[in-house]
Amino acid sequence: MPKTIFEISSPGRKGVTLPKREFDTPLEQLIPSKFHRKAIAKLPEVSELDVMRHFIELSHLNHFIEKGLYPLGSCTMKYNPKIHEQLVRHSCFGNLHPYQPQSTLQGALKLLFELQQDLAEISGMANVTLQPVAGAQGEFTGLKIIEAYHRSKGNTHKNKIIMPDSAHGTNPASCTLAGFEVIELKSDAEGKVDVEALKAVLSDEVAGFMLTNPNTLGLFESQIREISDLIHSVDGLMYMDGANLNALLGIVQPGKIGFDVMHYNLHKTFTTPHGGGGPGCGPVGVVEKLLPFLPVPMISHNQDGYYLDYLHAETSIGKVHGFYGNFAIMVRAYVYIKMLGPVGLRRVSENAIINANYLMKLLEDHYHIQHKDYCMHEFVADGTLQKKAHGISTLDIAKRLLDKGYHAPTIYFPLIIPEAMMFEPTETESKQSIDAFADAMIEIAAEIERDPEMLHEAPLCTPVRRVDDVRAVKMLDTRFEIKD
Ligand SMILES: *Cc1c(COP(=O)(O)O)cnc(C)c1O
């Protein structure tokens, strides 16, 4: 383990020059004495170079996309262009205040307005709210819109949402939070929605169907027209979990194939550094008949310019976040969309799909893959062969990958594939980097044959070995205490 900054400390060393004080009033008079600290903690005494080396070293203990491939399925850990960071830090964005008069915010409002429009065009929806700050909050918002739609028609008995058993955990959680009952549908042998099973649970109480497309197995739900016809026949609404939109840009518009409401994960598809719980942005798009229920304010435009639009406040589900949501992420998404344009966005998805299929082919002789004919932007392999032959679990394989300098794939999700490993290389990886990653996976398969015991010990090269994942999450302790 590297030394702490306190261990590097050396008396008298310093790395800052404080600016000269610009006022004469003694500090004691500026800050009331009750706020004065009695004892000051011992501070490290270090030079600028000490600090730089310390934090650069610390940053390398973690994995990040600039360090290596990050195939965390469903999370779309693509490379985030640095020009976004430069632009979003520009003072014309950074110095804005949400309480400024609208007349002085025209540029920012125009950006939001155009982003609403671009996202609507990409998905074939009528309009989009930018307020929700995560995919999960987008789900909650979309479900509240579904509830408001049914209530507006007096259909308060519609309280069930159907979803397949491959759904992401946030789907049933959002339904429960929004007051719906979840009907879980078993997937068919091909890993897709079982239409016969759907017919069996269809009733007038069904408020909607929640589906990820492509689904969490990386497969395109091709029976979408049949499914949406069935749901619409009982006046249910089709919700699309758009976390996998990276496979559809410029190829499929969800609003044109039967979906009524969907969320986008701007931080996944439209690039923002994410992970570690945020920040995120989960806009929600709806078809024409759901426009009255969108959160307020929307951003609209008339002859006087751009403005915060509260016109449909009476029918709206209300506000779902303070101010306008995570503005900085919207700026990044806007820049990303404008720089790529329609042709570029389509190439993003095409390359994401090609890369995933290429990686799947490279691995298919070494790991079991349940659905391996063709995948969209990600696929699910599993460790069942290794488990059966040598008692090696997917967790062991994931830990060994860390030794090889890679982030692990998503493991044990989706729940319907035992020992699942979900790979999403994304479009930003080259053939060389995918080849190198596949080599690492193939090497691990060989190591398991040779020396299965070693796999149980992995990771061997990381500063912290195998941690108790559950305790690390539930009892996270980030405090550093100085012991004299
Ligand atoms: C990431 C993800 C979500 C949740 O999105 P957050 O932005 O993490 O809240 C929902 N569904 C699927 C399929 C996802 O991959």
PDB file of N, CA, C and O and ligand atoms in Angstrom, residues 74-75 134-137 139 168 170-171 212 216 241 243-244 263 265 267-268 413, ligand 1:
ATOM      1  N   SER A  74     -24.035  -3.413 -19.512  1.00  0.00           N
ATOM      2  CA  SER A  74     -25.213  -2.630 -19.147  1.00  0.00           C
ATOM      3  C   SER A  74     -24.854  -1.212 -18.727  1.00  0.00           C
ATOM      4  O   SER A  74     -25.711  -0.350 -18.679  1.00  0.00           O
ATOM      5  N   CYS A  75     -23.582  -0.957 -18.421  1.00  0.00           N
ATOM      6  CA  CYS A  75     -23.197   0.357 -17.897  1.00  0.00           C
ATOM      7  C   CYS A  75     -22.613   1.274 -18.961  1.00  0.00           C
ATOM      8  O   CYS A  75     -22.459   2.467 -18.750  1.00  0.00           O
ATOM      9  N   ALA A 134     -31.195  10.257 -12.882  1.00  0.00           N
ATOM     10  CA  ALA A 134     -30.661   8.895 -13.009  1.00  0.00           C
ATOM     11  C   ALA A 134     -31.633   8.102 -13.861  1.00  0.00           C
ATOM     12  O   ALA A 134     -32.803   8.485 -13.989  1.00  0.00           O
ATOM     13  N   GLY A 135     -31.145   7.004 -14.422  1.00  0.00           N
ATOM     14  CA  GLY A 135     -32.052   6.125 -15.139  1.00  0.00           C
ATOM     15  C   GLY A 135     -33.180   5.674 -14.223  1.00  0.00           C
ATOM     16  O   GLY A 135     -34.356   5.683 -14.599  1.00  0.00           O
ATOM     17  N   ALA A 136     -32.817   5.307 -13.002  1.00  0.00           N
ATOM     18  CA  ALA A 136     -33.826   4.818 -12.056  1.00  0.00           C
ATOM     19  C   ALA A 136     -34.869   5.896 -11.771  1.00  0.00           C
ATOM     20  O   ALA A 136     -36.064   5.600 -11.677  1.00  0.00           O
ATOM     21  N   GLN A 137     -34.433   7.154 -11.658  1.00  0.00           N
ATOM     22  CA  GLN A 137     -35.420   8.207 -11.408  1.00  0.00           C
ATOM     23  C   GLN A 137     -36.256   8.463 -12.659  1.00  0.00           C
ATOM     24  O   GLN A 137     -37.424   8.828 -12.570  1.00  0.00           O
ATOM     25  N   GLU A 139     -37.199   6.051 -14.630  1.00  0.00           N
ATOM     26  CA  GLU A 139     -38.213   4.988 -14.545  1.00  0.00           C
ATOM     27  C   GLU A 139     -39.360   5.439 -13.650  1.00  0.00           C
ATOM     28  O   GLU A 139     -40.534   5.307 -14.005  1.00  0.00           O
ATOM     29  N   HIS A 168     -33.598  -5.347 -15.195  1.00  0.00           N
ATOM     30  CA  HIS A 168     -32.651  -4.741 -14.261  1.00  0.00           C
ATOM     31  C   HIS A 168     -33.373  -4.519 -12.931  1.00  0.00           C
ATOM     32  O   HIS A 168     -34.557  -4.202 -12.917  1.00  0.00           O
ATOM     33  N   THR A 170     -33.566  -2.174 -10.926  1.00  0.00           N
ATOM     34  CA  THR A 170     -34.260  -0.904 -10.693  1.00  0.00           C
ATOM     35  C   THR A 170     -35.700  -0.946 -11.211  1.00  0.00           C
ATOM     36  O   THR A 170     -36.543  -0.209 -10.706  1.00  0.00           O
ATOM     37  N   ASN A 171     -36.000  -1.799 -12.211  1.00  0.00           N
ATOM     38  CA  ASN A 171     -37.354  -1.822 -12.789  1.00  0.00           C
ATOM     39  C   ASN A 171     -38.417  -2.207 -11.764  1.00  0.00           C
ATOM     40  O   ASN A 171     -39.351  -1.438 -11.524  1.00  0.00           O
ATOM     41  N   THR A 212     -36.698  -3.690 -21.489  1.00  0.00           N
ATOM     42  CA  THR A 212     -35.412  -3.150 -21.909  1.00  0.00           C
ATOM     43  C   THR A 212     -35.147  -3.687 -23.315  1.00  0.00           C
ATOM     44  O   THR A 212     -35.272  -4.884 -23.539  1.00  0.00           O
ATOM     45  N   THR A 216     -31.478  -7.302 -21.460  1.00  0.00           N
ATOM     46  CA  THR A 216     -30.234  -7.380 -20.683  1.00  0.00           C
ATOM     47  C   THR A 216     -29.362  -8.566 -21.095  1.00  0.00           C
ATOM     48  O   THR A 216     -28.241  -8.697 -20.616  1.00  0.00           O
ATOM     49  N   ASP A 241     -37.104   0.762 -21.006  1.00  0.00           N
ATOM     50  CA  ASP A 241     -35.889   1.074 -20.262  1.00  0.00           C
ATOM     51  C   ASP A 241     -34.816   1.297 -21.325  1.00  0.00           C
ATOM     52  O   ASP A 241     -34.414   0.366 -22.025  1.00  0.00           O
ATOM     53  N   ALA A 243     -31.666   2.084 -21.157  1.00  0.00           N
ATOM     54  CA  ALA A 243     -30.258   2.001 -20.748  1.00  0.00           C
ATOM     55  C   ALA A 243     -29.390   1.419 -21.863  1.00  0.00           C
ATOM     56  O   ALA A 243     -28.189   1.670 -21.906  1.00  0.00           O
ATOM     57  N   ASN A 244     -29.997   0.650 -22.761  1.00  0.00           N
ATOM     58  CA  ASN A 244     -29.230   0.028 -23.837  1.00  0.00           C
ATOM     59  C   ASN A 244     -29.384   0.751 -25.177  1.00  0.00           C
ATOM     60  O   ASN A 244     -29.188   0.168 -26.238  1.00  0.00           O
ATOM     61  N   HIS A 263     -36.938   6.053 -20.829  1.00  0.00           N
ATOM     62  CA  HIS A 263     -35.908   6.935 -20.283  1.00  0.00           C
ATOM     63  C   HIS A 263     -34.606   6.714 -21.048  1.00  0.00           C
ATOM     64  O   HIS A 263     -34.408   5.682 -21.674  1.00  0.00           O
ATOM     65  N   ASN A 265     -30.313   7.124 -20.514  1.00  0.00           N
ATOM     66  CA  ASN A 265     -29.271   7.328 -19.511  1.00  0.00           C
ATOM     67  C   ASN A 265     -28.190   8.152 -20.204  1.00  0.00           C
ATOM     68  O   ASN A 265     -27.313   7.595 -20.868  1.00  0.00           O
ATOM     69  N   HIS A 267     -25.704   9.616 -19.111  1.00  0.00           N
ATOM     70  CA  HIS A 267     -24.351   9.310 -18.631  1.00  0.00           C
ATOM     71  C   HIS A 267     -23.816   8.026 -19.257  1.00  0.00           C
ATOM     72  O   HIS A 267     -22.612   7.832 -19.316  1.00  0.00           O
ATOM     73  N   LYS A 268     -24.681   7.153 -19.728  1.00  0.00           N
ATOM     74  CA  LYS A 268     -24.200   5.942 -20.399  1.00  0.00           C
ATOM     75  C   LYS A 268     -24.049   6.209 -21.901  1.00  0.00           C
ATOM     76  O   LYS A 268     -22.956   6.197 -22.444  1.00  0.00           O
ATOM     77  N   PHE A 413     -25.382 -11.037 -13.294  1.00  0.00           N
ATOM     78  CA  PHE A 413     -26.539 -10.325 -13.845  1.00  0.00           C
ATOM     79  C   PHE A 413     -26.469 -10.485 -15.362  1.00  0.00           C
ATOM     80  O   PHE A 413     -25.379 -10.381 -15.918  1.00  0.00           O
TER      81      PHE A 413
HETATM   82  C1  LIG B   1     -28.070   1.348 -15.590  1.00  0.00           C
HETATM   83  C2  LIG B   1     -29.386   0.716 -15.800  1.00  0.00           C
HETATM   84  C3  LIG B   1     -30.536   1.206 -15.144  1.00  0.00           C
HETATM   85  C4  LIG B   1     -30.502   2.280 -14.077  1.00  0.00           C
HETATM   86  O1  LIG B   1     -29.897   3.461 -14.476  1.00  0.00           O
HETATM   87  P1  LIG B   1     -29.152   4.407 -13.427  1.00  0.00           P
HETATM   88  O2  LIG B   1     -28.797   5.596 -14.227  1.00  0.00           O
HETATM   89  O3  LIG B   1     -27.975   3.637 -12.919  1.00  0.00           O
HETATM   90  O4  LIG B   1     -30.130   4.708 -12.329  1.00  0.00           O
HETATM   91  C5  LIG B   1     -31.741   0.626 -15.464  1.00  0.00           C
HETATM   92  N1  LIG B   1     -31.830  -0.398 -16.344  1.00  0.00           N
HETATM   93  C6  LIG B   1     -30.744  -0.896 -16.956  1.00  0.00           C
HETATM   94  C7  LIG B   1     -30.915  -2.020 -17.946  1.00  0.00           C
HETATM   95  C8  LIG B   1     -29.485  -0.368 -16.704  1.00  0.00           C
HETATM   96  O5  LIG B   1     -28.403  -0.871 -17.294  1.00  0.00           O
END
